[in-house]
Amino acid sequence: MTGVTASGGPDASAASAAAPGASAAGSSTSGSSTPGASAAGSSTPGSSTPGSSAPGASARGGDTPRRRGRPPRTEAAGTRDRILDAAREEFSARGYDKTSVRGIAKTAGVDSALVHHYFGTKEQVFEAAVEVAFAPAFAVRDTLLDGPVEEAGERMTRMIIGLWENPVTRAPLLAIVRSAVNNETAAAVFRRLIAGQLLRRIAGRLDVPDAELRAELAAAQLVGIAMIRYVIRVEPLASADAEQIIARVAPVVQGHLTGT
């Protein structure tokens, strides 16, 4: 009969067809689309497809992601110092065994490749940290015995106690000593630097028999006091006045250096 439409007939198709300019959600008619309409997932000319970006733009608000790897030369000194600070922090908190190059890099906010670039292995990072911590002592090592030899014990005692009393130099010293006590590799680094850079230089200025042994005994006296006062913190030594300690210990150190 005319005027009656069957399901799926021409009038039904016309009823279900989208008007020009409308879009069908996720579907299109028989592989074609109405002029001006866009299916979900397709794009009109000039728009970007998912995951693409306009020329010159980046995925994060137009900011170019920072390149990982070596910093510019202008940043090199600051980056190296930041790595050393992070290394001392990690060695102090975790000890040598539990500290990793990756952990140092994370604390410093750099890629681990930069740690290897500046220092090499973990052992070499530790050695660099020791050198920085003892830089004040290394700087004055050649003047320790320049004055009267009978006052060498006081000068040496005052220098070592002064390093520990200063909060700036105390923190890296604590990190190094704690690591050296618990790990043989760290102890070997510590021993090599202290013996080569400090004690042998002092011994070379002593005109007495067994000069190296004397210098080591003097150092042992001071290291022992530092361990008890600053690391283990045994009272009353931990709270004693620094000048009082120097007055009592300096004669003993002098005896090691020049006594009979």
Coordinates of C-alpha atoms in Angstrom, one line a residue, residues 123-124 127 185-198 200:
E123 CA 84.6 4.4 45.7
Q124 CA 85.8 7.4 43.8
E127 CA 87.3 9.5 48.0
T185 CA 86.7 -0.2 51.1
A186 CA 85.8 3.1 52.7
A187 CA 88.4 2.5 55.4
A188 CA 91.1 1.9 52.7
V189 CA 90.2 5.1 51.0
F190 CA 90.2 7.0 54.3
R191 CA 93.5 5.4 55.3
R192 CA 95.2 6.1 52.0
L193 CA 94.3 9.8 51.9
I194 CA 95.0 10.5 55.6
A195 CA 98.3 8.7 55.6
G196 CA 99.5 10.1 52.2
Q197 CA 98.2 13.6 52.4
L198 CA 98.6 14.4 56.1
R200 CA 103.5 11.5 56.2

